[in-house]
Amino acid sequence: MSADKKGRKRPLIAFFCGNYHTDHPKRLVAWMYENMKSEDVDVRYYLQTESQGFLDAVKLEAARYDYQYASLPCYARYDIPDVHVISFGTILIYQKEWVLSNFLDVLPKAPSVVMECEADRPGCVAISVDNAAGMRMVTEHLIKEHHIQRPAFITGPMQNPEAQIRFHTFLDTCSKYGLDVPESRIVYGDFSMNIGPLVDALLSREPHIDALVSSNDEMARAAVPVLEKHGYVVGKDILLTGFDNAIFARQMNPPLTTVDQNYPELVHSAAVAAMDLIEGKEPPDVKVPPILRARESCGCADQDQSLEEEDLLVRFTRQEENFAKSWSNALLLREALLRADCLRDFLKTLGQKLGDMGCTASWICLLEEPVRISDGGILEPPAVIRLALSQEGENVTAWDDNEGPVCEDGGTMEFLDGERPRQTFTYLLFYQDIQYGTFTVECTPEEASYYYGMSLEIGTGIMVQHLLEEQRNLLQDLRDKNQVLDFEAEHDNLTGLYNRAALISRALSMVRSTPDRSYAVVMADLDHLKQINDTFGHIEGDFAIKKSAQFLRDSLPDKALIGRIGGDEFLAFFPADEEAVKASLSALQAKIRSFEQVTQKPYYVDISCGYMLFDAKMAGHMQELINGADLALYEAKKARRESVVRNPKE
């Protein structure tokens, strides 16, 4: 058998399953895994689950975001399967908006095997258990063998096709034998364990029922403590039945009478149909006959447990052990976060820890930008997603944002195409209404629940990394803005020179740091600024001020501290003796004369200066020093030009 999709080494089957936190879908996955062990195919399991049921008895804030799981099938478009196997009954339990046609429209085009649902659509093969026969079987058993007269019923979610069939078959069978079932004896459940209060209300209004028929085993198990609270002995005072033959059904006290959906035959038929479709054959629809498992909860003697059930019990005990150890996820993710400076570091540390734990292989693919999905919406697959983490044993590679290998819509995830067949489990990565991508891991069904818990932690970890990155960016922006504010607080906006307060503070620090030197304080003044403003305008006046500041910066020593302390006044401090300060002021006048030779301005930019020398002992008398330099400036200004206006003929 060979694959023909972009060089894939072997065919790919995608298995879609919902409600994975409960027994029924776990067993479907376990049996599919067993069936595919001997086949030369790859299998991807896309597992949807829920935070809780939809009754009001238990409320979890996170459950508001369970609608995110509706997007998970969209990610199959980045690794086009050859065949879809869809456990549509489990998907429809909580994803209320789905009908089979629009679910298939979300998937990449490929033939499909649809379990637990009729599939009147070209390219689809329907594999289902005869739910009507199973419910008829258990109801007739109660009526014929145990002569019940006042039965009550717990429905599943009424948007679910299997729940509808079981409910209506129960009513029809009771009617056939002349039993009336009024509305007061109906409990509208949701296949979850959260039906205790509803059963309590049933028993309060209908205390004389003699049988309680549940649409699945989960709800039957939840009903037992409520029945006992009301004083009923199950199997004697009231008969209790379920449906599905969950792994815990025989372990209940008393063991639960139920309908075995014949999982081995159901999944085997689906696996055979999938392989036939890969071979180009047209397999027929199959309706699998169920098996009645009569036990003590209806008053019957228990049946022997088959070897098949014993094997499955051992496997699911291991599965529950893996689920129980999921508390370690929080510690693992904390370690990854503590050692991470960025998302890449976080993912690399995570991959290393997975390898240390013995994980065979795992991959994380991320959308190029996280997508916010509203309630009722699903992902519109972007053109590409990117591989962000690849972990195979102890070999770990992580990529920075948008640098990993590309996975295209309609393409093939070549990194999943190993030398041997692989069965992998894919989980959605999200936090609240933000979707990040997928976490895929090669593991067994017993480990799948553990990695589901990890996927939730990874989604939270990615969210934290994005928040930390945003925080880092905000802090850098804040630092940049503070630098600007600090600069503005110390500097003159027009020239960029220090203002008076900053200049004197820094001058004192300079003198105190090197007290063994002599210093100069220079007072400078732009000549005739008022005349420039009045004659040529304030724009030209600002030009003259900025040009003066430039002359001072270019002429005074590099260590000079220069400030603008008034409209046309400048002040400078720098280490110097008499000879050095005169050389600096001479250089200043040379700069001014050079500018006069090339400028086209109709006015002069002249600067008058005065200075005073001092040592560190005089630094405490800063105002006296400035006054001394100002007196020297006053004398220098006596020699300035009479007018700032240039002679046009010059």
CSV table of N, CA and C in Angstrom, one decimal, residues 136-282:
chain,number,residue,atom,x,y,z
A,136,ARG,N,-34.8,-1.2,23.0
A,136,ARG,CA,-36.0,-2.1,23.0
A,136,ARG,C,-35.6,-3.4,23.8
A,137,MET,N,-34.4,-3.9,23.7
A,137,MET,CA,-34.0,-5.1,24.4
A,137,MET,C,-34.1,-4.9,25.9
A,138,VAL,N,-33.5,-3.8,26.4
A,138,VAL,CA,-33.4,-3.6,27.8
A,138,VAL,C,-34.8,-3.2,28.4
A,139,THR,N,-35.6,-2.5,27.6
A,139,THR,CA,-37.0,-2.1,28.1
A,139,THR,C,-37.9,-3.4,28.1
A,140,GLU,N,-37.8,-4.2,27.1
A,140,GLU,CA,-38.6,-5.4,27.1
A,140,GLU,C,-38.2,-6.4,28.2
A,141,HIS,N,-36.9,-6.4,28.5
A,141,HIS,CA,-36.4,-7.2,29.6
A,141,HIS,C,-37.0,-6.8,30.9
A,142,LEU,N,-37.1,-5.5,31.2
A,142,LEU,CA,-37.7,-5.0,32.4
A,142,LEU,C,-39.2,-5.3,32.5
A,143,ILE,N,-39.8,-5.2,31.3
A,143,ILE,CA,-41.3,-5.4,31.3
A,143,ILE,C,-41.6,-6.9,31.4
A,144,LYS,N,-40.9,-7.8,30.6
A,144,LYS,CA,-41.2,-9.2,30.5
A,144,LYS,C,-40.7,-10.0,31.7
A,145,GLU,N,-39.4,-9.7,32.0
A,145,GLU,CA,-38.8,-10.5,33.1
A,145,GLU,C,-39.1,-10.0,34.5
A,146,HIS,N,-39.3,-8.7,34.6
A,146,HIS,CA,-39.4,-8.1,35.9
A,146,HIS,C,-40.7,-7.4,36.2
A,147,HIS,N,-41.6,-7.4,35.1
A,147,HIS,CA,-43.0,-6.9,35.3
A,147,HIS,C,-43.1,-5.5,35.8
A,148,ILE,N,-42.3,-4.6,35.4
A,148,ILE,CA,-42.4,-3.2,35.9
A,148,ILE,C,-43.7,-2.6,35.4
A,149,GLN,N,-44.2,-1.6,36.1
A,149,GLN,CA,-45.4,-0.9,35.8
A,149,GLN,C,-45.3,0.6,35.7
A,150,ARG,N,-44.3,1.1,36.5
A,150,ARG,CA,-44.2,2.6,36.5
A,150,ARG,C,-42.8,3.0,36.2
A,151,PRO,N,-42.3,2.9,35.0
A,151,PRO,CA,-40.9,3.2,34.7
A,151,PRO,C,-40.7,4.7,34.5
A,152,ALA,N,-39.5,5.2,34.8
A,152,ALA,CA,-39.1,6.6,34.5
A,152,ALA,C,-37.9,6.5,33.6
A,153,PHE,N,-37.6,7.7,33.0
A,153,PHE,CA,-36.5,7.7,32.0
A,153,PHE,C,-35.6,8.9,32.1
A,154,ILE,N,-34.3,8.7,32.0
A,154,ILE,CA,-33.4,9.9,31.9
A,154,ILE,C,-32.9,9.9,30.5
A,155,THR,N,-33.1,11.0,29.8
A,155,THR,CA,-32.7,11.2,28.4
A,155,THR,C,-31.3,11.7,28.3
A,156,GLY,N,-30.7,11.6,27.1
A,156,GLY,CA,-29.4,12.2,26.8
A,156,GLY,C,-29.8,13.6,26.2
A,157,PRO,N,-28.8,14.4,25.8
A,157,PRO,CA,-29.0,15.7,25.2
A,157,PRO,C,-29.8,15.5,23.9
A,158,MET,N,-31.0,16.2,23.8
A,158,MET,CA,-31.9,15.9,22.8
A,158,MET,C,-31.5,16.3,21.4
A,159,GLN,N,-30.4,17.0,21.2
A,159,GLN,CA,-29.9,17.3,19.9
A,159,GLN,C,-29.0,16.2,19.4
A,160,ASN,N,-28.8,15.2,20.2
A,160,ASN,CA,-27.9,14.0,19.8
A,160,ASN,C,-28.8,13.0,19.2
A,161,PRO,N,-28.5,12.5,18.0
A,161,PRO,CA,-29.3,11.5,17.3
A,161,PRO,C,-29.5,10.2,18.1
A,162,GLU,N,-28.4,9.7,18.8
A,162,GLU,CA,-28.5,8.5,19.6
A,162,GLU,C,-29.5,8.7,20.7
A,163,ALA,N,-29.3,9.8,21.4
A,163,ALA,CA,-30.2,10.1,22.5
A,163,ALA,C,-31.7,10.1,22.1
A,164,GLN,N,-31.9,10.7,20.9
A,164,GLN,CA,-33.3,10.8,20.4
A,164,GLN,C,-33.9,9.4,20.2
A,165,ILE,N,-33.0,8.5,19.5
A,165,ILE,CA,-33.5,7.2,19.2
A,165,ILE,C,-33.8,6.4,20.5
A,166,ARG,N,-32.9,6.5,21.4
A,166,ARG,CA,-33.1,5.7,22.7
A,166,ARG,C,-34.4,6.2,23.4
A,167,PHE,N,-34.6,7.5,23.5
A,167,PHE,CA,-35.8,8.0,24.1
A,167,PHE,C,-37.1,7.6,23.5
A,168,HIS,N,-37.1,7.7,22.2
A,168,HIS,CA,-38.4,7.4,21.5
A,168,HIS,C,-38.6,5.9,21.4
A,169,THR,N,-37.5,5.1,21.3
A,169,THR,CA,-37.7,3.7,21.4
A,169,THR,C,-38.2,3.2,22.7
A,170,PHE,N,-37.7,3.8,23.8
A,170,PHE,CA,-38.3,3.5,25.1
A,170,PHE,C,-39.7,3.8,25.2
A,171,LEU,N,-40.2,5.0,24.8
A,171,LEU,CA,-41.6,5.4,24.8
A,171,LEU,C,-42.4,4.4,24.0
A,172,ASP,N,-41.9,4.1,22.8
A,172,ASP,CA,-42.7,3.2,21.9
A,172,ASP,C,-42.8,1.8,22.4
A,173,THR,N,-41.7,1.3,23.1
A,173,THR,CA,-41.8,0.0,23.6
A,173,THR,C,-42.7,-0.1,24.8
A,174,CYS,N,-42.7,0.9,25.7
A,174,CYS,CA,-43.6,1.0,26.8
A,174,CYS,C,-45.1,1.0,26.3
A,175,SER,N,-45.3,1.8,25.3
A,175,SER,CA,-46.7,1.9,24.7
A,175,SER,C,-47.1,0.6,24.1
A,176,LYS,N,-46.2,-0.1,23.5
A,176,LYS,CA,-46.5,-1.4,22.9
A,176,LYS,C,-47.1,-2.4,24.0
A,177,TYR,N,-46.5,-2.3,25.2
A,177,TYR,CA,-46.9,-3.2,26.3
A,177,TYR,C,-48.0,-2.5,27.2
A,178,GLY,N,-48.5,-1.4,26.8
A,178,GLY,CA,-49.6,-0.8,27.5
A,178,GLY,C,-49.2,0.0,28.7
A,179,LEU,N,-47.9,0.4,28.8
A,179,LEU,CA,-47.4,1.2,29.9
A,179,LEU,C,-47.4,2.7,29.6
A,180,ASP,N,-48.0,3.5,30.4
A,180,ASP,CA,-48.0,4.9,30.2
A,180,ASP,C,-46.8,5.6,30.9
A,181,VAL,N,-46.1,6.5,30.2
A,181,VAL,CA,-45.0,7.2,30.8
A,181,VAL,C,-45.3,8.7,30.7
A,182,PRO,N,-45.9,9.3,31.7
A,182,PRO,CA,-46.2,10.7,31.7
A,182,PRO,C,-44.9,11.6,31.7
A,183,GLU,N,-45.1,12.8,31.4
A,183,GLU,CA,-44.0,13.8,31.3
A,183,GLU,C,-43.3,13.9,32.7
A,184,SER,N,-44.1,13.7,33.8
A,184,SER,CA,-43.5,13.9,35.1
A,184,SER,C,-42.5,12.8,35.4
A,185,ARG,N,-42.4,11.7,34.6
A,185,ARG,CA,-41.5,10.7,34.9
A,185,ARG,C,-40.3,10.8,33.9
A,186,ILE,N,-40.1,11.9,33.2
A,186,ILE,CA,-39.0,12.1,32.3
A,186,ILE,C,-38.0,13.1,32.9
A,187,VAL,N,-36.8,12.7,32.9
A,187,VAL,CA,-35.7,13.6,33.3
A,187,VAL,C,-34.8,13.9,32.0
A,188,TYR,N,-34.7,15.2,31.7
A,188,TYR,CA,-33.9,15.6,30.5
A,188,TYR,C,-32.5,15.8,30.9
A,189,GLY,N,-31.7,14.8,30.7
A,189,GLY,CA,-30.2,14.9,31.0
A,189,GLY,C,-29.4,15.2,29.9
A,190,ASP,N,-28.1,15.1,30.0
A,190,ASP,CA,-27.1,15.5,29.0
A,190,ASP,C,-25.9,14.5,28.8
A,191,PHE,N,-26.1,13.2,29.3
A,191,PHE,CA,-25.1,12.2,29.2
A,191,PHE,C,-24.0,12.4,30.3
A,192,SER,N,-24.1,13.4,31.1
A,192,SER,CA,-23.0,13.7,32.1
A,192,SER,C,-23.4,13.3,33.5
A,193,MET,N,-22.5,13.4,34.4
A,193,MET,CA,-22.8,13.0,35.8
A,193,MET,C,-23.5,14.1,36.6
A,194,ASN,N,-23.9,15.2,35.9
A,194,ASN,CA,-24.5,16.3,36.7
A,194,ASN,C,-26.0,16.3,36.8
A,195,ILE,N,-26.6,15.1,36.8
A,195,ILE,CA,-28.0,15.0,36.8
A,195,ILE,C,-28.6,14.7,38.2
A,196,GLY,N,-27.8,14.7,39.2
A,196,GLY,CA,-28.2,14.4,40.6
A,196,GLY,C,-29.4,15.2,41.0
A,197,PRO,N,-29.4,16.5,40.9
A,197,PRO,CA,-30.5,17.3,41.3
A,197,PRO,C,-31.8,17.0,40.6
A,198,LEU,N,-31.7,16.7,39.3
A,198,LEU,CA,-32.8,16.4,38.5
A,198,LEU,C,-33.5,15.1,38.9
A,199,VAL,N,-32.6,14.1,39.2
A,199,VAL,CA,-33.2,12.8,39.7
A,199,VAL,C,-33.8,13.0,41.1
A,200,ASP,N,-33.2,13.8,41.9
A,200,ASP,CA,-33.8,14.2,43.2
A,200,ASP,C,-35.2,14.8,43.1
A,201,ALA,N,-35.3,15.7,42.1
A,201,ALA,CA,-36.7,16.3,41.8
A,201,ALA,C,-37.7,15.2,41.3
A,202,LEU,N,-37.2,14.3,40.5
A,202,LEU,CA,-38.0,13.2,39.9
A,202,LEU,C,-38.6,12.4,41.1
A,203,LEU,N,-37.7,12.0,42.0
A,203,LEU,CA,-38.2,11.1,43.1
A,203,LEU,C,-39.1,11.8,44.1
A,204,SER,N,-38.9,13.1,44.2
A,204,SER,CA,-39.8,13.9,45.0
A,204,SER,C,-41.3,14.0,44.5
A,205,ARG,N,-41.4,14.1,43.1
A,205,ARG,CA,-42.7,14.2,42.5
A,205,ARG,C,-43.3,12.8,42.1
A,206,GLU,N,-42.4,11.8,42.0
A,206,GLU,CA,-42.9,10.5,41.6
A,206,GLU,C,-42.2,9.4,42.5
A,207,PRO,N,-42.7,9.3,43.7
A,207,PRO,CA,-42.0,8.5,44.7
A,207,PRO,C,-42.3,7.0,44.5
A,208,HIS,N,-43.2,6.6,43.6
A,208,HIS,CA,-43.6,5.2,43.5
A,208,HIS,C,-43.1,4.6,42.2
A,209,ILE,N,-42.2,5.2,41.5
A,209,ILE,CA,-41.7,4.5,40.3
A,209,ILE,C,-41.0,3.2,40.7
A,210,ASP,N,-41.0,2.2,39.8
A,210,ASP,CA,-40.4,1.0,40.1
A,210,ASP,C,-39.2,0.7,39.2
A,211,ALA,N,-38.9,1.5,38.2
A,211,ALA,CA,-37.7,1.4,37.4
A,211,ALA,C,-37.2,2.7,36.9
A,212,LEU,N,-35.9,2.9,36.8
A,212,LEU,CA,-35.3,4.1,36.2
A,212,LEU,C,-34.4,3.6,35.1
A,213,VAL,N,-34.8,4.0,33.9
A,213,VAL,CA,-34.0,3.6,32.7
A,213,VAL,C,-33.2,4.9,32.2
A,214,SER,N,-31.9,4.7,32.2
A,214,SER,CA,-31.0,5.8,31.8
A,214,SER,C,-30.5,5.6,30.4
A,215,SER,N,-30.4,6.8,29.7
A,215,SER,CA,-29.9,6.7,28.3
A,215,SER,C,-28.4,6.4,28.2
A,216,ASN,N,-27.7,6.5,29.3
A,216,ASN,CA,-26.3,6.0,29.3
A,216,ASN,C,-25.9,5.7,30.7
A,217,ASP,N,-24.7,5.1,30.8
A,217,ASP,CA,-24.3,4.6,32.1
A,217,ASP,C,-23.8,5.7,33.1
A,218,GLU,N,-23.2,6.8,32.5
A,218,GLU,CA,-22.7,7.9,33.3
A,218,GLU,C,-23.9,8.4,34.2
A,219,MET,N,-25.0,8.6,33.6
A,219,MET,CA,-26.2,9.2,34.3
A,219,MET,C,-26.7,8.2,35.3
A,220,ALA,N,-26.7,6.9,34.9
A,220,ALA,CA,-27.2,5.8,35.8
A,220,ALA,C,-26.3,5.8,37.1
A,221,ARG,N,-25.0,5.9,36.9
A,221,ARG,CA,-24.1,5.9,38.0
A,221,ARG,C,-24.4,7.1,39.0
A,222,ALA,N,-24.6,8.3,38.3
A,222,ALA,CA,-24.9,9.5,39.1
A,222,ALA,C,-26.2,9.4,39.9
A,223,ALA,N,-27.2,8.5,39.4
A,223,ALA,CA,-28.5,8.4,40.0
A,223,ALA,C,-28.4,7.5,41.3
A,224,VAL,N,-27.4,6.7,41.4
A,224,VAL,CA,-27.4,5.7,42.5
A,224,VAL,C,-27.4,6.4,43.9
A,225,PRO,N,-26.5,7.3,44.2
A,225,PRO,CA,-26.5,7.9,45.5
A,225,PRO,C,-27.8,8.7,45.8
A,226,VAL,N,-28.4,9.2,44.8
A,226,VAL,CA,-29.7,9.9,45.0
A,226,VAL,C,-30.8,8.9,45.3
A,227,LEU,N,-30.8,7.8,44.7
A,227,LEU,CA,-31.8,6.8,45.0
A,227,LEU,C,-31.6,6.3,46.4
A,228,GLU,N,-30.4,6.1,46.8
A,228,GLU,CA,-30.1,5.6,48.2
A,228,GLU,C,-30.5,6.7,49.2
A,229,LYS,N,-30.3,7.9,48.9
A,229,LYS,CA,-30.7,9.0,49.8
A,229,LYS,C,-32.2,9.0,50.0
A,230,HIS,N,-33.0,8.6,49.0
A,230,HIS,CA,-34.5,8.5,49.1
A,230,HIS,C,-34.9,7.2,49.7
A,231,GLY,N,-34.0,6.3,50.1
A,231,GLY,CA,-34.3,5.1,50.7
A,231,GLY,C,-34.5,3.9,49.8
A,232,TYR,N,-34.2,4.0,48.5
A,232,TYR,CA,-34.4,2.9,47.6
A,232,TYR,C,-33.2,2.0,47.7
A,233,VAL,N,-33.4,0.7,47.6
A,233,VAL,CA,-32.4,-0.3,47.4
A,233,VAL,C,-32.4,-0.7,46.0
A,234,VAL,N,-31.3,-0.3,45.2
A,234,VAL,CA,-31.2,-0.6,43.8
A,234,VAL,C,-31.2,-2.1,43.6
A,235,GLY,N,-32.0,-2.6,42.6
A,235,GLY,CA,-32.1,-4.0,42.3
A,235,GLY,C,-33.2,-4.7,43.0
A,236,LYS,N,-33.8,-4.0,44.1
A,236,LYS,CA,-34.9,-4.6,44.8
A,236,LYS,C,-36.1,-3.6,44.8
A,237,ASP,N,-35.9,-2.4,45.5
A,237,ASP,CA,-37.0,-1.5,45.5
A,237,ASP,C,-37.2,-0.8,44.2
A,238,ILE,N,-36.2,-0.6,43.5
A,238,ILE,CA,-36.2,0.1,42.2
A,238,ILE,C,-35.2,-0.6,41.3
A,239,LEU,N,-35.5,-0.8,40.0
A,239,LEU,CA,-34.6,-1.4,39.0
A,239,LEU,C,-34.0,-0.3,38.2
A,240,LEU,N,-32.6,-0.4,38.0
A,240,LEU,CA,-31.9,0.7,37.3
A,240,LEU,C,-31.1,0.1,36.1
A,241,THR,N,-31.2,0.7,35.0
A,241,THR,CA,-30.5,0.3,33.8
A,241,THR,C,-29.8,1.5,33.2
A,242,GLY,N,-28.7,1.1,32.4
A,242,GLY,CA,-28.0,2.1,31.7
A,242,GLY,C,-27.9,1.8,30.2
A,243,PHE,N,-26.9,2.3,29.5
A,243,PHE,CA,-26.7,2.0,28.1
A,243,PHE,C,-25.2,2.4,27.8
A,244,ASP,N,-24.5,1.5,27.2
A,244,ASP,CA,-23.1,1.7,26.7
A,244,ASP,C,-22.2,0.6,27.3
A,245,ASN,N,-22.5,0.0,28.4
A,245,ASN,CA,-21.6,-0.9,29.1
A,245,ASN,C,-20.3,-0.3,29.4
A,246,ALA,N,-20.3,0.9,30.0
A,246,ALA,CA,-19.1,1.5,30.4
A,246,ALA,C,-18.2,0.6,31.3
A,247,ILE,N,-16.9,0.9,31.3
A,247,ILE,CA,-16.0,0.0,32.0
A,247,ILE,C,-16.3,-0.1,33.5
A,248,PHE,N,-16.9,1.0,34.0
A,248,PHE,CA,-17.2,1.0,35.5
A,248,PHE,C,-18.5,0.3,35.8
A,249,ALA,N,-19.3,0.0,34.7
A,249,ALA,CA,-20.7,-0.5,34.9
A,249,ALA,C,-20.7,-1.8,35.8
A,250,ARG,N,-19.8,-2.7,35.5
A,250,ARG,CA,-19.8,-4.0,36.2
A,250,ARG,C,-19.2,-3.8,37.6
A,251,GLN,N,-18.4,-2.7,37.8
A,251,GLN,CA,-17.8,-2.5,39.1
A,251,GLN,C,-18.7,-1.8,40.1
A,252,MET,N,-19.9,-1.3,39.6
A,252,MET,CA,-20.8,-0.6,40.5
A,252,MET,C,-21.4,-1.5,41.5
A,253,ASN,N,-22.0,-0.9,42.6
A,253,ASN,CA,-22.6,-1.7,43.6
A,253,ASN,C,-24.1,-1.3,43.7
A,254,PRO,N,-25.0,-2.1,43.2
A,254,PRO,CA,-24.8,-3.4,42.5
A,254,PRO,C,-24.3,-3.2,41.1
A,255,PRO,N,-23.8,-4.2,40.4
A,255,PRO,CA,-23.4,-4.1,39.0
A,255,PRO,C,-24.5,-3.7,38.1
A,256,LEU,N,-24.3,-2.8,37.2
A,256,LEU,CA,-25.3,-2.2,36.4
A,256,LEU,C,-25.7,-3.0,35.2
A,257,THR,N,-27.0,-3.2,35.1
A,257,THR,CA,-27.6,-3.8,33.8
A,257,THR,C,-27.5,-2.7,32.8
A,258,THR,N,-27.0,-3.1,31.6
A,258,THR,CA,-26.8,-2.1,30.5
A,258,THR,C,-26.8,-2.7,29.2
A,259,VAL,N,-26.7,-1.9,28.2
A,259,VAL,CA,-26.6,-2.4,26.8
A,259,VAL,C,-25.2,-2.2,26.3
A,260,ASP,N,-24.6,-3.3,25.9
A,260,ASP,CA,-23.2,-3.3,25.4
A,260,ASP,C,-23.3,-2.9,24.0
A,261,GLN,N,-22.6,-1.8,23.6
A,261,GLN,CA,-22.6,-1.3,22.2
A,261,GLN,C,-21.7,-2.1,21.3
A,262,ASN,N,-21.1,-3.2,21.9
A,262,ASN,CA,-20.3,-4.1,21.1
A,262,ASN,C,-19.2,-3.3,20.4
A,263,TYR,N,-18.4,-2.6,21.3
A,263,TYR,CA,-17.3,-1.7,20.8
A,263,TYR,C,-16.3,-2.5,19.9
A,264,PRO,N,-15.9,-3.7,20.2
A,264,PRO,CA,-15.0,-4.3,19.3
A,264,PRO,C,-15.5,-4.5,17.9
A,265,GLU,N,-16.8,-4.9,17.8
A,265,GLU,CA,-17.3,-5.0,16.4
A,265,GLU,C,-17.6,-3.7,15.8
A,266,LEU,N,-18.1,-2.7,16.5
A,266,LEU,CA,-18.3,-1.4,16.0
A,266,LEU,C,-17.1,-0.8,15.4
A,267,VAL,N,-16.0,-0.7,16.2
A,267,VAL,CA,-14.8,-0.1,15.8
A,267,VAL,C,-14.1,-0.9,14.7
A,268,HIS,N,-14.1,-2.2,14.8
A,268,HIS,CA,-13.5,-3.1,13.8
A,268,HIS,C,-14.2,-2.8,12.4
A,269,SER,N,-15.5,-2.7,12.4
A,269,SER,CA,-16.2,-2.4,11.2
A,269,SER,C,-15.8,-1.1,10.6
A,270,ALA,N,-15.6,-0.1,11.5
A,270,ALA,CA,-15.1,1.2,11.0
A,270,ALA,C,-13.7,1.1,10.5
A,271,ALA,N,-12.8,0.4,11.1
A,271,ALA,CA,-11.5,0.2,10.7
A,271,ALA,C,-11.4,-0.5,9.3
A,272,VAL,N,-12.2,-1.5,9.2
A,272,VAL,CA,-12.2,-2.2,7.9
A,272,VAL,C,-12.7,-1.3,6.8
A,273,ALA,N,-13.8,-0.5,7.1
A,273,ALA,CA,-14.3,0.4,6.1
A,273,ALA,C,-13.3,1.4,5.7
A,274,ALA,N,-12.5,1.9,6.7
A,274,ALA,CA,-11.5,2.9,6.4
A,274,ALA,C,-10.4,2.4,5.5
A,275,MET,N,-10.0,1.1,5.8
A,275,MET,CA,-8.9,0.5,4.9
A,275,MET,C,-9.5,0.2,3.5
A,276,ASP,N,-10.8,-0.2,3.4
A,276,ASP,CA,-11.4,-0.4,2.1
A,276,ASP,C,-11.4,0.9,1.3
A,277,LEU,N,-11.7,2.0,1.9
A,277,LEU,CA,-11.7,3.3,1.2
A,277,LEU,C,-10.3,3.7,0.7
A,278,ILE,N,-9.3,3.4,1.6
A,278,ILE,CA,-7.9,3.7,1.1
A,278,ILE,C,-7.6,2.8,-0.1
A,279,GLU,N,-8.1,1.6,-0.2
A,279,GLU,CA,-7.8,0.7,-1.3
A,279,GLU,C,-8.7,1.0,-2.5
A,280,GLY,N,-9.6,2.1,-2.4
A,280,GLY,CA,-10.5,2.4,-3.5
A,280,GLY,C,-11.7,1.6,-3.6
A,281,LYS,N,-12.0,0.8,-2.6
A,281,LYS,CA,-13.3,0.0,-2.6
A,281,LYS,C,-14.4,0.8,-2.0
A,282,GLU,N,-15.6,0.3,-2.2
A,282,GLU,CA,-16.9,1.0,-1.7
A,282,GLU,C,-17.5,0.1,-0.7
